Amino acid sequence: MTRQFSARSKPQLLKQEARRWLQALRQGDREAHERLRAAWSAAPEQPTLRDVLHALAREYGQVDWRALLGALEAVVLEGATFTEHVDAVLRHGWDGDRALARSIVARHAAVASDSIFTAAICGDIDRVRHMLAQDRAAAVQTGGTLQWTALAYVAYGRLDEQRAVDIARLLLDAGADPHFRFDDGWGNAFTLITGAIGLGEGAKPCHTQSAELVELFIASGADPFDTQALYNSSIVHDDPSWTDLLWRRCDPATRVAMWSRI
């Protein structure tokens, strides 16, 4: 029977459900495999997160994950609180929906001015500059729904296509940490470089200023030997440009030994 949307039918919660489902599949759980076949009979024997998201969408009667996110947009926007709008905007670059975040910002301009985190992710450079002038420590603070720094929201955000590098430079000049990273819950370290590159099992698009951001992060001290970024850039298409860039930015004296351990 086709599932119906409920109060818990939010992109981030559905993706968490998909991760739990994938974990059960990898542990050989029989019911998890039966559920996968019932939702999508053509599912691969060793599914990725992208495959499980597709199966989850089919449980809701949608053709794929993107269609499910689109169907959820109207539900989320209808009657949502300001706090929920802010949450959706800050989450969109990690486990949310960019189209939904764009719609929220277009309809509710006040969201962008809620904090330095929303200002940074929405590309409001004047507000970021003003907030840093008032409190320079804001550049190193974590906050928002994901408890990231403003710089991390810039790296993972996909709403601003023009001012991200300038905002990132402002934050770094104010003391933002280029080494910021977090665990995705699976023991994987996600960095600023990983965020800008995107791709991965969720097939996130690269940031429109990804090359400039990655170069800026590395120049500021971020480690170019980024195994999660290498993984993410290797499973979506056959373009070796990110591998080449990160290789060239590693110290020639040590990179062969480091990369041999991958």
PDB file of C-alpha atoms in Angstrom:
ATOM      1  CA  MET A   1       0.000   0.000   0.000  1.00  0.00           C
ATOM      2  CA  THR A   2       1.287   3.469  -0.920  1.00  0.00           C
ATOM      3  CA  ARG A   3       2.506   5.445   2.075  1.00  0.00           C
ATOM      4  CA  GLN A   4       1.010   8.828   2.847  1.00  0.00           C
ATOM      5  CA  PHE A   5       2.774  11.972   4.032  1.00  0.00           C
ATOM      6  CA  SER A   6       2.633  12.700   7.740  1.00  0.00           C
ATOM      7  CA  ALA A   7       4.037  15.259  10.179  1.00  0.00           C
ATOM      8  CA  ARG A   8       7.345  13.355  10.026  1.00  0.00           C
ATOM      9  CA  SER A   9       7.499  13.439   6.237  1.00  0.00           C
ATOM     10  CA  LYS A  10      10.339  15.930   6.043  1.00  0.00           C
ATOM     11  CA  PRO A  11      13.371  15.532   3.763  1.00  0.00           C
ATOM     12  CA  GLN A  12      15.906  15.244   6.570  1.00  0.00           C
ATOM     13  CA  LEU A  13      13.819  12.692   8.493  1.00  0.00           C
ATOM     14  CA  LEU A  14      13.149  10.612   5.382  1.00  0.00           C
ATOM     15  CA  LYS A  15      16.851  10.574   4.562  1.00  0.00           C
ATOM     16  CA  GLN A  16      17.602   9.427   8.103  1.00  0.00           C
ATOM     17  CA  GLU A  17      15.079   6.626   7.576  1.00  0.00           C
ATOM     18  CA  ALA A  18      16.826   5.695   4.326  1.00  0.00           C
ATOM     19  CA  ARG A  19      20.196   5.550   6.101  1.00  0.00           C
ATOM     20  CA  ARG A  20      18.773   3.232   8.758  1.00  0.00           C
ATOM     21  CA  TRP A  21      17.236   1.082   6.019  1.00  0.00           C
ATOM     22  CA  LEU A  22      20.575   0.927   4.170  1.00  0.00           C
ATOM     23  CA  GLN A  23      22.370  -0.050   7.375  1.00  0.00           C
ATOM     24  CA  ALA A  24      19.899  -2.888   7.914  1.00  0.00           C
ATOM     25  CA  LEU A  25      20.432  -4.023   4.314  1.00  0.00           C
ATOM     26  CA  ARG A  26      24.191  -4.093   4.783  1.00  0.00           C
ATOM     27  CA  GLN A  27      23.727  -6.125   7.953  1.00  0.00           C
ATOM     28  CA  GLY A  28      21.761  -8.721   5.994  1.00  0.00           C
ATOM     29  CA  ASP A  29      18.390  -8.003   7.590  1.00  0.00           C
ATOM     30  CA  ARG A  30      15.803 -10.168   5.800  1.00  0.00           C
ATOM     31  CA  GLU A  31      12.851  -7.815   6.328  1.00  0.00           C
ATOM     32  CA  ALA A  32      14.886  -4.881   4.997  1.00  0.00           C
ATOM     33  CA  HIS A  33      15.635  -6.835   1.802  1.00  0.00           C
ATOM     34  CA  GLU A  34      12.000  -7.890   1.410  1.00  0.00           C
ATOM     35  CA  ARG A  35      10.925  -4.274   1.817  1.00  0.00           C
ATOM     36  CA  LEU A  36      13.400  -3.197  -0.861  1.00  0.00           C
ATOM     37  CA  ARG A  37      12.116  -5.765  -3.344  1.00  0.00           C
ATOM     38  CA  ALA A  38       8.512  -4.825  -2.616  1.00  0.00           C
ATOM     39  CA  ALA A  39       9.205  -1.159  -3.246  1.00  0.00           C
ATOM     40  CA  TRP A  40      11.513  -1.622  -6.239  1.00  0.00           C
ATOM     41  CA  SER A  41      11.828  -5.067  -7.782  1.00  0.00           C
ATOM     42  CA  ALA A  42      14.729  -3.963  -9.986  1.00  0.00           C
ATOM     43  CA  ALA A  43      16.854  -2.715  -7.070  1.00  0.00           C
ATOM     44  CA  PRO A  44      20.523  -3.788  -7.250  1.00  0.00           C
ATOM     45  CA  GLU A  45      21.769  -6.573  -5.014  1.00  0.00           C
ATOM     46  CA  GLN A  46      24.136  -4.207  -3.207  1.00  0.00           C
ATOM     47  CA  PRO A  47      22.254  -0.913  -3.103  1.00  0.00           C
ATOM     48  CA  THR A  48      23.784   2.465  -2.322  1.00  0.00           C
ATOM     49  CA  LEU A  49      22.083   5.239  -0.404  1.00  0.00           C
ATOM     50  CA  ARG A  50      20.885   6.673  -3.707  1.00  0.00           C
ATOM     51  CA  ASP A  51      19.152   3.365  -4.496  1.00  0.00           C
ATOM     52  CA  VAL A  52      17.458   3.249  -1.092  1.00  0.00           C
ATOM     53  CA  LEU A  53      16.252   6.838  -1.497  1.00  0.00           C
ATOM     54  CA  HIS A  54      14.754   5.822  -4.843  1.00  0.00           C
ATOM     55  CA  ALA A  55      12.992   2.866  -3.215  1.00  0.00           C
ATOM     56  CA  LEU A  56      11.702   5.074  -0.413  1.00  0.00           C
ATOM     57  CA  ALA A  57      10.240   7.485  -2.969  1.00  0.00           C
ATOM     58  CA  ARG A  58       8.465   4.597  -4.682  1.00  0.00           C
ATOM     59  CA  GLU A  59       6.888   3.632  -1.355  1.00  0.00           C
ATOM     60  CA  TYR A  60       5.246   7.072  -1.434  1.00  0.00           C
ATOM     61  CA  GLY A  61       4.061   6.579  -5.006  1.00  0.00           C
ATOM     62  CA  GLN A  62       6.706   8.900  -6.510  1.00  0.00           C
ATOM     63  CA  VAL A  63       8.872   8.028  -9.489  1.00  0.00           C
ATOM     64  CA  ASP A  64      12.135   8.974  -7.756  1.00  0.00           C
ATOM     65  CA  TRP A  65      13.654  10.868  -4.826  1.00  0.00           C
ATOM     66  CA  ARG A  66      13.593  14.212  -6.622  1.00  0.00           C
ATOM     67  CA  ALA A  67       9.889  13.807  -7.319  1.00  0.00           C
ATOM     68  CA  LEU A  68       9.287  12.965  -3.661  1.00  0.00           C
ATOM     69  CA  LEU A  69      11.067  16.135  -2.547  1.00  0.00           C
ATOM     70  CA  GLY A  70       8.968  18.154  -4.956  1.00  0.00           C
ATOM     71  CA  ALA A  71       5.763  16.611  -3.630  1.00  0.00           C
ATOM     72  CA  LEU A  72       6.836  17.420  -0.082  1.00  0.00           C
ATOM     73  CA  GLU A  73       7.535  21.069  -0.847  1.00  0.00           C
ATOM     74  CA  ALA A  74       3.916  22.188  -0.777  1.00  0.00           C
ATOM     75  CA  VAL A  75       3.317  20.205   2.424  1.00  0.00           C
ATOM     76  CA  VAL A  76       6.306  21.741   4.202  1.00  0.00           C
ATOM     77  CA  LEU A  77       5.520  25.294   3.140  1.00  0.00           C
ATOM     78  CA  GLU A  78       1.888  25.029   4.132  1.00  0.00           C
ATOM     79  CA  GLY A  79       1.541  26.228   7.715  1.00  0.00           C
ATOM     80  CA  ALA A  80       5.231  25.893   8.632  1.00  0.00           C
ATOM     81  CA  THR A  81       6.623  28.122  11.369  1.00  0.00           C
ATOM     82  CA  PHE A  82       9.449  30.612  10.903  1.00  0.00           C
ATOM     83  CA  THR A  83      11.749  28.318  12.870  1.00  0.00           C
ATOM     84  CA  GLU A  84      10.893  25.423  10.558  1.00  0.00           C
ATOM     85  CA  HIS A  85      11.628  27.625   7.544  1.00  0.00           C
ATOM     86  CA  VAL A  86      15.042  28.513   8.968  1.00  0.00           C
ATOM     87  CA  ASP A  87      15.711  24.843   9.713  1.00  0.00           C
ATOM     88  CA  ALA A  88      14.864  23.805   6.132  1.00  0.00           C
ATOM     89  CA  VAL A  89      17.133  26.482   4.670  1.00  0.00           C
ATOM     90  CA  LEU A  90      20.095  25.553   6.861  1.00  0.00           C
ATOM     91  CA  ARG A  91      19.629  21.837   6.217  1.00  0.00           C
ATOM     92  CA  HIS A  92      19.265  21.979   2.449  1.00  0.00           C
ATOM     93  CA  GLY A  93      22.960  21.462   1.715  1.00  0.00           C
ATOM     94  CA  TRP A  94      23.213  18.340   3.848  1.00  0.00           C
ATOM     95  CA  ASP A  95      20.033  16.295   4.124  1.00  0.00           C
ATOM     96  CA  GLY A  96      17.366  18.658   2.823  1.00  0.00           C
ATOM     97  CA  ASP A  97      16.056  19.965  -0.473  1.00  0.00           C
ATOM     98  CA  ARG A  98      17.547  22.900  -2.360  1.00  0.00           C
ATOM     99  CA  ALA A  99      14.363  23.631  -4.302  1.00  0.00           C
ATOM    100  CA  LEU A 100      12.402  23.854  -1.060  1.00  0.00           C
ATOM    101  CA  ALA A 101      15.037  26.116   0.503  1.00  0.00           C
ATOM    102  CA  ARG A 102      14.941  28.412  -2.526  1.00  0.00           C
ATOM    103  CA  SER A 103      11.160  28.632  -2.317  1.00  0.00           C
ATOM    104  CA  ILE A 104      11.300  29.520   1.368  1.00  0.00           C
ATOM    105  CA  VAL A 105      13.867  32.275   0.862  1.00  0.00           C
ATOM    106  CA  ALA A 106      11.900  33.665  -2.073  1.00  0.00           C
ATOM    107  CA  ARG A 107       8.690  33.805  -0.010  1.00  0.00           C
ATOM    108  CA  HIS A 108      10.165  34.728   3.360  1.00  0.00           C
ATOM    109  CA  ALA A 109      13.078  37.143   2.959  1.00  0.00           C
ATOM    110  CA  ALA A 110      13.415  37.526   6.739  1.00  0.00           C
ATOM    111  CA  VAL A 111      14.894  34.017   6.931  1.00  0.00           C
ATOM    112  CA  ALA A 112      18.176  35.230   5.413  1.00  0.00           C
ATOM    113  CA  SER A 113      18.619  37.806   8.166  1.00  0.00           C
ATOM    114  CA  ASP A 114      17.901  35.438  11.059  1.00  0.00           C
ATOM    115  CA  SER A 115      21.580  34.810  11.901  1.00  0.00           C
ATOM    116  CA  ILE A 116      25.068  34.866  10.465  1.00  0.00           C
ATOM    117  CA  PHE A 117      24.461  31.238   9.466  1.00  0.00           C
ATOM    118  CA  THR A 118      21.409  32.014   7.335  1.00  0.00           C
ATOM    119  CA  ALA A 119      23.027  35.175   5.970  1.00  0.00           C
ATOM    120  CA  ALA A 120      26.095  33.179   4.923  1.00  0.00           C
ATOM    121  CA  ILE A 121      24.190  30.322   3.321  1.00  0.00           C
ATOM    122  CA  CYS A 122      21.870  32.726   1.462  1.00  0.00           C
ATOM    123  CA  GLY A 123      24.724  34.889   0.160  1.00  0.00           C
ATOM    124  CA  ASP A 124      23.849  38.069   2.060  1.00  0.00           C
ATOM    125  CA  ILE A 125      27.409  39.392   2.170  1.00  0.00           C
ATOM    126  CA  ASP A 126      26.473  42.813   3.529  1.00  0.00           C
ATOM    127  CA  ARG A 127      24.749  41.266   6.515  1.00  0.00           C
ATOM    128  CA  VAL A 128      27.648  38.885   7.135  1.00  0.00           C
ATOM    129  CA  ARG A 129      30.066  41.817   7.049  1.00  0.00           C
ATOM    130  CA  HIS A 130      27.847  43.791   9.439  1.00  0.00           C
ATOM    131  CA  MET A 131      27.540  40.881  11.878  1.00  0.00           C
ATOM    132  CA  LEU A 132      31.296  40.305  11.891  1.00  0.00           C
ATOM    133  CA  ALA A 133      31.873  44.008  12.538  1.00  0.00           C
ATOM    134  CA  GLN A 134      29.586  43.740  15.563  1.00  0.00           C
ATOM    135  CA  ASP A 135      31.077  40.472  16.826  1.00  0.00           C
ATOM    136  CA  ARG A 136      34.173  39.068  15.165  1.00  0.00           C
ATOM    137  CA  ALA A 137      33.832  35.883  17.226  1.00  0.00           C
ATOM    138  CA  ALA A 138      30.751  35.000  15.173  1.00  0.00           C
ATOM    139  CA  ALA A 139      33.147  33.621  12.557  1.00  0.00           C
ATOM    140  CA  VAL A 140      34.238  30.788  14.864  1.00  0.00           C
ATOM    141  CA  GLN A 141      30.938  30.029  16.550  1.00  0.00           C
ATOM    142  CA  THR A 142      28.792  27.030  15.677  1.00  0.00           C
ATOM    143  CA  GLY A 143      25.030  27.152  15.545  1.00  0.00           C
ATOM    144  CA  GLY A 144      21.926  26.644  13.512  1.00  0.00           C
ATOM    145  CA  THR A 145      20.136  23.367  13.139  1.00  0.00           C
ATOM    146  CA  LEU A 146      23.309  21.424  12.256  1.00  0.00           C
ATOM    147  CA  GLN A 147      25.625  23.133  14.753  1.00  0.00           C
ATOM    148  CA  TRP A 148      28.054  24.099  12.010  1.00  0.00           C
ATOM    149  CA  THR A 149      30.144  27.224  11.568  1.00  0.00           C
ATOM    150  CA  ALA A 150      28.974  29.880   9.104  1.00  0.00           C
ATOM    151  CA  LEU A 151      31.848  28.827   6.840  1.00  0.00           C
ATOM    152  CA  ALA A 152      30.560  25.238   6.752  1.00  0.00           C
ATOM    153  CA  TYR A 153      27.095  26.476   5.783  1.00  0.00           C
ATOM    154  CA  VAL A 154      28.739  28.356   2.908  1.00  0.00           C
ATOM    155  CA  ALA A 155      30.638  25.259   1.758  1.00  0.00           C
ATOM    156  CA  TYR A 156      27.599  22.970   1.825  1.00  0.00           C
ATOM    157  CA  GLY A 157      25.006  25.546   0.773  1.00  0.00           C
ATOM    158  CA  ARG A 158      23.706  25.690  -2.781  1.00  0.00           C
ATOM    159  CA  LEU A 159      21.536  28.820  -2.718  1.00  0.00           C
ATOM    160  CA  ASP A 160      24.188  31.463  -3.409  1.00  0.00           C
ATOM    161  CA  GLU A 161      25.958  31.114  -6.747  1.00  0.00           C
ATOM    162  CA  GLN A 162      28.014  34.322  -6.793  1.00  0.00           C
ATOM    163  CA  ARG A 163      29.123  35.521  -3.368  1.00  0.00           C
ATOM    164  CA  ALA A 164      30.216  32.336  -1.621  1.00  0.00           C
ATOM    165  CA  VAL A 165      33.956  32.838  -2.170  1.00  0.00           C
ATOM    166  CA  ASP A 166      33.825  36.448  -0.963  1.00  0.00           C
ATOM    167  CA  ILE A 167      31.811  35.469   2.118  1.00  0.00           C
ATOM    168  CA  ALA A 168      34.154  32.560   2.833  1.00  0.00           C
ATOM    169  CA  ARG A 169      37.131  34.911   2.614  1.00  0.00           C
ATOM    170  CA  LEU A 170      35.454  37.353   5.029  1.00  0.00           C
ATOM    171  CA  LEU A 171      34.862  34.566   7.521  1.00  0.00           C
ATOM    172  CA  LEU A 172      38.396  33.184   7.204  1.00  0.00           C
ATOM    173  CA  ASP A 173      39.887  36.646   7.646  1.00  0.00           C
ATOM    174  CA  ALA A 174      37.836  36.926  10.838  1.00  0.00           C
ATOM    175  CA  GLY A 175      39.262  33.665  12.164  1.00  0.00           C
ATOM    176  CA  ALA A 176      36.952  30.927  10.815  1.00  0.00           C
ATOM    177  CA  ASP A 177      38.459  27.441  11.072  1.00  0.00           C
ATOM    178  CA  PRO A 178      39.443  25.962   7.667  1.00  0.00           C
ATOM    179  CA  HIS A 179      39.865  22.569   9.387  1.00  0.00           C
ATOM    180  CA  PHE A 180      36.194  22.329  10.450  1.00  0.00           C
ATOM    181  CA  ARG A 181      34.788  18.825  10.032  1.00  0.00           C
ATOM    182  CA  PHE A 182      31.980  16.662  11.342  1.00  0.00           C
ATOM    183  CA  ASP A 183      31.099  12.976  11.421  1.00  0.00           C
ATOM    184  CA  ASP A 184      28.198  11.894   9.222  1.00  0.00           C
ATOM    185  CA  GLY A 185      27.173   9.218  11.716  1.00  0.00           C
ATOM    186  CA  TRP A 186      28.961   6.489   9.772  1.00  0.00           C
ATOM    187  CA  GLY A 187      32.479   7.312  10.946  1.00  0.00           C
ATOM    188  CA  ASN A 188      33.274   9.457   7.904  1.00  0.00           C
ATOM    189  CA  ALA A 189      34.878  12.881   8.280  1.00  0.00           C
ATOM    190  CA  PHE A 190      33.131  15.543   6.189  1.00  0.00           C
ATOM    191  CA  THR A 191      35.163  18.700   5.638  1.00  0.00           C
ATOM    192  CA  LEU A 192      34.736  22.075   3.970  1.00  0.00           C
ATOM    193  CA  ILE A 193      36.389  20.656   0.851  1.00  0.00           C
ATOM    194  CA  THR A 194      33.952  17.742   0.845  1.00  0.00           C
ATOM    195  CA  GLY A 195      31.060  20.177   1.095  1.00  0.00           C
ATOM    196  CA  ALA A 196      32.129  22.380  -1.798  1.00  0.00           C
ATOM    197  CA  ILE A 197      32.731  19.404  -4.091  1.00  0.00           C
ATOM    198  CA  GLY A 198      29.442  17.687  -3.242  1.00  0.00           C
ATOM    199  CA  LEU A 199      28.647  14.613  -5.406  1.00  0.00           C
ATOM    200  CA  GLY A 200      28.764  11.384  -3.339  1.00  0.00           C
ATOM    201  CA  GLU A 201      25.983   8.845  -2.903  1.00  0.00           C
ATOM    202  CA  GLY A 202      23.385  11.607  -2.779  1.00  0.00           C
ATOM    203  CA  ALA A 203      24.719  12.935  -6.115  1.00  0.00           C
ATOM    204  CA  LYS A 204      24.736  16.517  -4.838  1.00  0.00           C
ATOM    205  CA  PRO A 205      25.783  19.089  -7.414  1.00  0.00           C
ATOM    206  CA  CYS A 206      29.152  20.748  -7.025  1.00  0.00           C
ATOM    207  CA  HIS A 207      28.939  24.263  -5.657  1.00  0.00           C
ATOM    208  CA  THR A 208      28.920  26.716  -8.568  1.00  0.00           C
ATOM    209  CA  GLN A 209      32.101  28.207  -7.097  1.00  0.00           C
ATOM    210  CA  SER A 210      33.504  24.876  -5.977  1.00  0.00           C
ATOM    211  CA  ALA A 211      36.964  25.158  -7.551  1.00  0.00           C
ATOM    212  CA  GLU A 212      37.555  28.621  -6.091  1.00  0.00           C
ATOM    213  CA  LEU A 213      36.265  27.533  -2.677  1.00  0.00           C
ATOM    214  CA  VAL A 214      38.448  24.424  -2.583  1.00  0.00           C
ATOM    215  CA  GLU A 215      41.520  26.435  -3.557  1.00  0.00           C
ATOM    216  CA  LEU A 216      40.696  29.030  -0.876  1.00  0.00           C
ATOM    217  CA  PHE A 217      40.220  26.375   1.823  1.00  0.00           C
ATOM    218  CA  ILE A 218      43.519  24.692   0.941  1.00  0.00           C
ATOM    219  CA  ALA A 219      45.364  28.020   0.824  1.00  0.00           C
ATOM    220  CA  SER A 220      43.947  28.726   4.287  1.00  0.00           C
ATOM    221  CA  GLY A 221      45.278  25.462   5.702  1.00  0.00           C
ATOM    222  CA  ALA A 222      42.703  22.755   4.892  1.00  0.00           C
ATOM    223  CA  ASP A 223      44.237  19.345   4.176  1.00  0.00           C
ATOM    224  CA  PRO A 224      43.950  18.461   0.448  1.00  0.00           C
ATOM    225  CA  PHE A 225      44.281  14.760   1.331  1.00  0.00           C
ATOM    226  CA  ASP A 226      40.532  14.537   1.806  1.00  0.00           C
ATOM    227  CA  THR A 227      39.461  10.900   1.548  1.00  0.00           C
ATOM    228  CA  GLN A 228      35.727  11.621   1.723  1.00  0.00           C
ATOM    229  CA  ALA A 229      35.996  14.172  -1.084  1.00  0.00           C
ATOM    230  CA  LEU A 230      37.969  11.654  -3.152  1.00  0.00           C
ATOM    231  CA  TYR A 231      35.300   9.024  -2.566  1.00  0.00           C
ATOM    232  CA  ASN A 232      32.437  11.404  -3.355  1.00  0.00           C
ATOM    233  CA  SER A 233      34.040  12.576  -6.591  1.00  0.00           C
ATOM    234  CA  SER A 234      34.780   9.030  -7.758  1.00  0.00           C
ATOM    235  CA  ILE A 235      31.329   7.455  -7.673  1.00  0.00           C
ATOM    236  CA  VAL A 236      29.164   9.878  -9.671  1.00  0.00           C
ATOM    237  CA  HIS A 237      31.053  10.149 -12.955  1.00  0.00           C
ATOM    238  CA  ASP A 238      34.457   9.448 -14.471  1.00  0.00           C
ATOM    239  CA  ASP A 239      35.805  13.006 -14.302  1.00  0.00           C
ATOM    240  CA  PRO A 240      39.240  12.815 -12.573  1.00  0.00           C
ATOM    241  CA  SER A 241      39.634  16.585 -12.222  1.00  0.00           C
ATOM    242  CA  TRP A 242      39.010  16.664  -8.463  1.00  0.00           C
ATOM    243  CA  THR A 243      41.417  13.787  -7.874  1.00  0.00           C
ATOM    244  CA  ASP A 244      44.011  15.601  -9.957  1.00  0.00           C
ATOM    245  CA  LEU A 245      43.505  18.908  -8.125  1.00  0.00           C
ATOM    246  CA  LEU A 246      43.769  17.371  -4.655  1.00  0.00           C
ATOM    247  CA  TRP A 247      46.793  15.304  -5.669  1.00  0.00           C
ATOM    248  CA  ARG A 248      48.620  18.373  -6.997  1.00  0.00           C
ATOM    249  CA  ARG A 249      47.881  20.321  -3.805  1.00  0.00           C
ATOM    250  CA  CYS A 250      49.359  17.641  -1.538  1.00  0.00           C
ATOM    251  CA  ASP A 251      52.987  17.901  -0.454  1.00  0.00           C
ATOM    252  CA  PRO A 252      55.064  16.101  -3.156  1.00  0.00           C
ATOM    253  CA  ALA A 253      57.383  14.739  -0.460  1.00  0.00           C
ATOM    254  CA  THR A 254      54.653  12.813   1.351  1.00  0.00           C
ATOM    255  CA  ARG A 255      51.700  12.388  -1.001  1.00  0.00           C
ATOM    256  CA  VAL A 256      52.747   9.036  -2.495  1.00  0.00           C
ATOM    257  CA  ALA A 257      52.963   7.442   0.947  1.00  0.00           C
ATOM    258  CA  MET A 258      49.641   8.981   2.036  1.00  0.00           C
ATOM    259  CA  TRP A 259      47.709   8.100  -1.079  1.00  0.00           C
ATOM    260  CA  SER A 260      49.040   4.535  -1.066  1.00  0.00           C
ATOM    261  CA  ARG A 261      47.066   3.925   2.117  1.00  0.00           C
ATOM    262  CA  ILE A 262      43.688   4.642   0.484  1.00  0.00           C
TER     263      ILE A 262
END
